[in-house]
XYZ file of C-alpha atoms in Angstrom:
335
model
C 0.000 0.000 0.000
C 1.417 3.389 -1.000
C -0.107 6.209 1.022
C -0.073 9.774 -0.392
C -1.179 13.077 1.086
C -3.209 15.777 -0.699
C -0.033 17.001 -2.430
C 1.093 13.537 -3.505
C 3.733 13.126 -0.785
C 4.227 9.619 0.664
C 4.589 8.814 4.360
C 8.136 7.458 4.575
C 9.508 8.834 7.854
C 8.128 8.886 11.388
C 9.779 10.991 14.080
C 8.911 9.794 17.551
C 9.304 12.061 20.571
C 9.763 9.884 23.639
C 9.977 12.729 26.172
C 9.455 16.480 26.373
C 12.286 16.822 28.930
C 15.859 17.849 28.198
C 19.095 18.367 30.143
C 19.990 21.393 27.974
C 18.142 24.691 27.634
C 19.204 25.641 24.120
C 18.110 29.176 23.387
C 16.618 28.249 19.999
C 14.587 25.320 21.354
C 13.894 25.406 25.111
C 14.871 28.877 26.389
C 15.196 28.827 30.152
C 12.889 31.781 30.719
C 10.021 29.633 29.414
C 11.214 26.144 30.409
C 12.140 26.812 34.022
C 11.133 25.421 37.401
C 7.561 26.634 36.854
C 7.126 24.808 33.560
C 4.903 21.731 33.714
C 6.406 18.809 31.844
C 4.281 15.814 30.939
C 3.602 13.448 33.844
C 4.691 9.844 33.272
C 1.160 8.549 32.734
C 0.642 10.990 29.851
C 3.590 9.615 27.901
C 2.997 6.852 25.419
C 4.374 3.552 26.653
C 6.941 1.802 24.494
C 4.330 -0.825 23.618
C 1.931 1.914 22.471
C 4.638 3.504 20.324
C 5.359 0.111 18.777
C 1.640 -0.321 18.039
C 1.601 2.962 16.114
C 4.674 1.973 14.120
C 3.213 -1.456 13.372
C 0.065 0.178 12.003
C 2.055 2.424 9.632
C 4.606 -0.104 8.350
C 2.322 -1.490 5.601
C 1.871 2.051 4.230
C 5.484 2.323 3.078
C 7.237 3.506 6.242
C 11.020 3.284 5.850
C 12.615 5.370 8.597
C 12.092 5.925 12.304
C 13.823 8.650 14.278
C 13.653 8.796 18.074
C 13.751 12.339 19.416
C 12.761 14.377 22.454
C 13.425 16.637 24.249
C 16.504 14.550 24.891
C 15.548 10.912 24.224
C 18.356 9.458 26.342
C 16.621 10.849 29.432
C 13.821 8.303 28.939
C 14.502 5.162 30.984
C 15.311 1.936 29.160
C 15.272 3.477 25.697
C 16.998 0.333 24.454
C 13.769 -1.509 25.280
C 11.887 0.638 22.772
C 14.561 0.145 20.124
C 14.365 -3.624 20.608
C 10.576 -3.556 20.197
C 10.865 -1.512 17.015
C 13.609 -3.697 15.596
C 11.461 -6.780 16.222
C 8.791 -5.245 13.956
C 11.161 -5.038 10.986
C 14.689 -6.125 10.174
C 14.984 -3.575 7.386
C 13.520 -0.357 8.757
C 16.106 2.339 9.482
C 16.107 3.376 13.150
C 17.907 6.589 14.075
C 18.263 8.731 17.194
C 18.692 12.477 17.571
C 20.566 13.486 20.736
C 22.549 16.337 22.243
C 25.260 13.764 22.902
C 25.779 14.457 26.593
C 24.697 10.940 27.587
C 25.775 9.160 24.420
C 29.150 7.808 25.509
C 27.743 5.528 28.194
C 24.768 4.441 26.070
C 26.209 3.972 22.571
C 27.052 0.284 22.867
C 23.686 -0.806 24.282
C 21.832 1.303 21.696
C 23.715 -0.403 18.882
C 23.172 -3.865 20.322
C 19.423 -3.173 20.621
C 19.186 -2.469 16.888
C 19.804 1.243 16.426
C 21.359 2.102 13.058
C 22.383 5.737 13.355
C 22.691 8.765 15.618
C 22.503 12.431 14.766
C 24.270 14.521 17.390
C 23.633 18.234 17.906
C 26.604 20.432 18.763
C 26.689 24.161 18.049
C 30.204 25.158 19.051
C 33.650 23.862 20.005
C 34.465 26.932 22.052
C 33.333 26.040 25.609
C 31.919 29.489 26.326
C 29.889 29.637 23.125
C 28.755 26.040 23.585
C 27.550 26.672 27.115
C 25.911 29.960 26.138
C 23.874 28.244 23.420
C 23.051 25.165 25.509
C 22.491 27.377 28.577
C 24.144 24.730 30.695
C 27.478 24.581 32.491
C 27.196 20.876 33.313
C 28.457 19.692 29.914
C 31.276 20.631 27.582
C 31.964 20.169 23.857
C 34.436 17.420 24.798
C 31.651 15.421 26.479
C 29.689 15.479 23.233
C 32.695 14.638 21.059
C 33.584 11.684 23.290
C 30.042 10.416 22.768
C 30.399 10.816 19.000
C 33.681 8.918 18.967
C 32.219 6.106 21.073
C 29.189 5.862 18.772
C 31.515 5.486 15.797
C 33.621 2.933 17.629
C 30.697 0.619 18.387
C 29.473 0.726 14.783
C 26.708 3.316 14.713
C 26.404 5.640 11.755
C 27.024 9.215 12.955
C 26.114 12.666 11.641
C 26.413 16.014 13.390
C 23.953 18.918 13.270
C 24.817 22.545 14.006
C 22.271 25.352 14.253
C 23.864 28.616 13.144
C 22.621 31.883 14.615
C 23.974 35.234 13.528
C 26.345 36.997 15.921
C 26.348 33.985 18.222
C 28.212 31.031 16.692
C 29.092 32.077 13.146
C 32.758 31.955 14.125
C 32.336 28.267 14.979
C 31.475 27.169 11.428
C 35.041 26.559 10.320
C 36.348 25.095 13.604
C 33.455 22.627 13.650
C 34.022 21.743 10.017
C 37.738 21.172 10.568
C 37.168 19.031 13.668
C 34.570 16.752 12.141
C 36.512 16.593 8.907
C 39.349 15.108 10.991
C 36.931 12.633 12.564
C 35.352 11.822 9.166
C 31.865 12.583 10.486
C 29.427 14.336 8.114
C 28.357 17.761 9.362
C 25.092 19.540 8.583
C 24.482 23.221 9.183
C 20.900 24.250 9.986
C 19.416 27.690 9.454
C 17.899 29.128 12.651
C 14.194 28.295 12.302
C 10.975 29.755 13.684
C 9.848 26.587 15.443
C 7.538 27.040 18.415
C 6.676 30.378 19.956
C 9.369 30.903 22.599
C 12.711 31.156 20.798
C 12.383 34.841 19.821
C 12.975 34.017 16.160
C 13.836 36.891 13.872
C 14.767 36.695 10.220
C 17.728 38.989 10.938
C 19.251 36.205 13.073
C 19.299 33.725 10.199
C 22.608 32.868 8.550
C 21.662 31.473 5.159
C 22.967 28.214 3.811
C 24.547 30.157 0.979
C 26.442 32.405 3.418
C 27.622 29.316 5.305
C 28.921 27.759 2.094
C 30.658 30.978 1.084
C 32.512 30.999 4.400
C 33.542 27.357 3.933
C 34.685 27.898 0.345
C 36.871 30.817 1.443
C 39.060 28.320 3.313
C 38.488 24.953 1.669
C 37.845 25.711 -1.989
C 34.825 25.141 -4.181
C 32.061 22.874 -2.939
C 30.530 20.351 -5.318
C 26.767 19.668 -5.050
C 25.685 16.074 -4.437
C 22.467 14.845 -6.045
C 19.718 13.865 -3.576
C 19.636 10.157 -2.833
C 15.846 10.139 -2.596
C 12.743 12.287 -2.483
C 12.300 14.056 0.820
C 16.007 14.406 1.592
C 16.209 17.366 3.954
C 19.806 18.519 3.569
C 21.384 19.944 0.460
C 24.645 18.024 0.326
C 28.054 19.138 -0.929
C 31.564 17.752 -0.951
C 34.868 19.503 -0.344
C 37.584 19.019 -2.987
C 38.903 16.028 -1.002
C 35.473 14.358 -0.890
C 34.395 15.201 2.667
C 30.631 15.792 2.783
C 28.713 18.613 4.429
C 25.030 19.482 4.318
C 22.871 22.574 4.683
C 19.284 22.448 5.925
C 17.653 25.604 4.588
C 14.077 25.618 5.810
C 14.026 29.434 5.799
C 15.769 30.440 2.577
C 15.071 27.332 0.457
C 11.957 25.532 1.791
C 11.595 21.856 0.971
C 7.929 21.320 1.866
C 7.134 19.972 -1.585
C 9.038 16.776 -0.863
C 8.344 16.394 2.877
C 7.615 12.760 3.749
C 7.696 13.100 7.556
C 5.088 12.697 10.263
C 5.754 13.289 13.939
C 4.419 11.441 16.972
C 4.508 13.531 20.136
C 5.472 12.119 23.515
C 1.826 12.249 24.610
C 0.516 10.442 21.554
C -0.571 13.040 19.008
C 0.323 12.713 15.337
C 1.586 15.929 13.740
C 1.911 16.316 9.995
C 4.292 19.302 10.088
C 7.103 20.521 12.338
C 5.378 23.924 12.373
C 1.880 22.587 13.114
C -0.350 24.244 15.693
C -2.222 21.072 16.681
C -1.948 17.321 16.368
C -4.269 14.369 15.972
C -4.901 12.342 19.128
C -3.888 8.677 18.804
C -3.368 8.019 22.511
C -7.099 7.851 23.218
C -7.502 5.219 20.503
C -4.554 3.257 21.859
C -5.905 3.262 25.409
C -9.348 2.234 24.179
C -7.612 -0.833 22.716
C -8.013 0.093 19.057
C -6.899 -2.639 16.690
C -3.957 -2.220 14.332
C -6.400 -1.919 11.419
C -8.342 0.807 13.213
C -5.124 2.727 13.909
C -4.066 2.298 10.284
C -7.391 3.638 9.045
C -7.161 6.672 11.312
C -3.584 7.475 10.287
C -4.414 6.957 6.622
C -7.285 9.437 6.916
C -5.041 12.009 8.649
C -2.286 11.705 6.043
C -4.555 11.765 3.007
C -5.956 15.127 4.159
C -2.497 16.581 4.814
C -1.656 19.683 2.783
C 0.880 21.426 5.067
C 3.587 23.582 3.495
C 4.382 26.056 6.247
C 7.924 26.923 5.186
C 6.706 27.915 1.742
C 4.023 30.114 3.310
C 6.136 31.433 6.193
C 5.721 35.122 5.382
C 1.947 34.782 5.690
C 1.924 32.948 9.019
C 4.938 33.821 11.167
C 3.200 36.548 13.125
C -0.228 34.971 13.446
C 0.180 31.222 13.932
C 0.954 29.572 17.261
C 3.058 26.487 16.680
C 3.808 23.459 18.824
C 7.189 23.666 20.583
C 9.995 21.674 18.968
C 10.888 20.069 22.301
C 7.410 18.518 22.316
C 7.524 16.821 18.900
C 11.246 16.641 18.143
C 13.221 18.319 15.375
């Protein structure tokens, strides 16, 4: 069965938020002034159980699902995450299972994640300079070295590894080349992400965006001309390029070069709502169905109906909606 939305886009990727909690307070995602001691995080009973998450995945697999990505908040804060990965791997030998993490807890978990069936990790790190890193993460508990040690351990145990860096003007622009040089040495692909207007709390302003083109210009000034790499498949998020020696970088340009037309991703929030866009204002409740013991066929029918009606293309319509639309926070449905 090949499921298509109202714009002909298939459902290939499911991003699963397992928690809305995080041990960082990154200014572009969970700014401390909003996510402080007074903020109410989801109580345990409101989170989907691992069995419920597996039931959702099982219901979507026949529709052409190919990739799963576990996100948060910070997914490694959820207890026994390897148990979820094992459940998901038991559903399919071939589905690609990835994890997005800030890397702080990766070193001690990499081996068990790999053994449970995880294929890949994407690690977020926005600076090598300790002061800039801690300013962006708004945390003094962790350092860039903690994250890099986690990356190296993930590589050692056999996980595929990529690194993501959000670039914000006048904050970490001077980290672009140091990050590139470091991960070039480690042979880990690096992707630069334009500062996006996700959620309502990160004080997004277009003036703070460093475009993918400006990032590439800075890189070419030191490393020479970049060569574009053709997309491997429809829905690929990053524009990929290689340095003259073959090292690959990527740029995710949701602001200056929207890619809504090829978006194949749905998102399952930690409390069981299905979102059809990162910039959505509301989701579709699946948790109630799950806790009323809906069958796999009933879940499949509901998800099929949601996807077939999907027509989201927020990034292409950003100028019309930025000021007027309240959007779900990224920490609630993952990146």
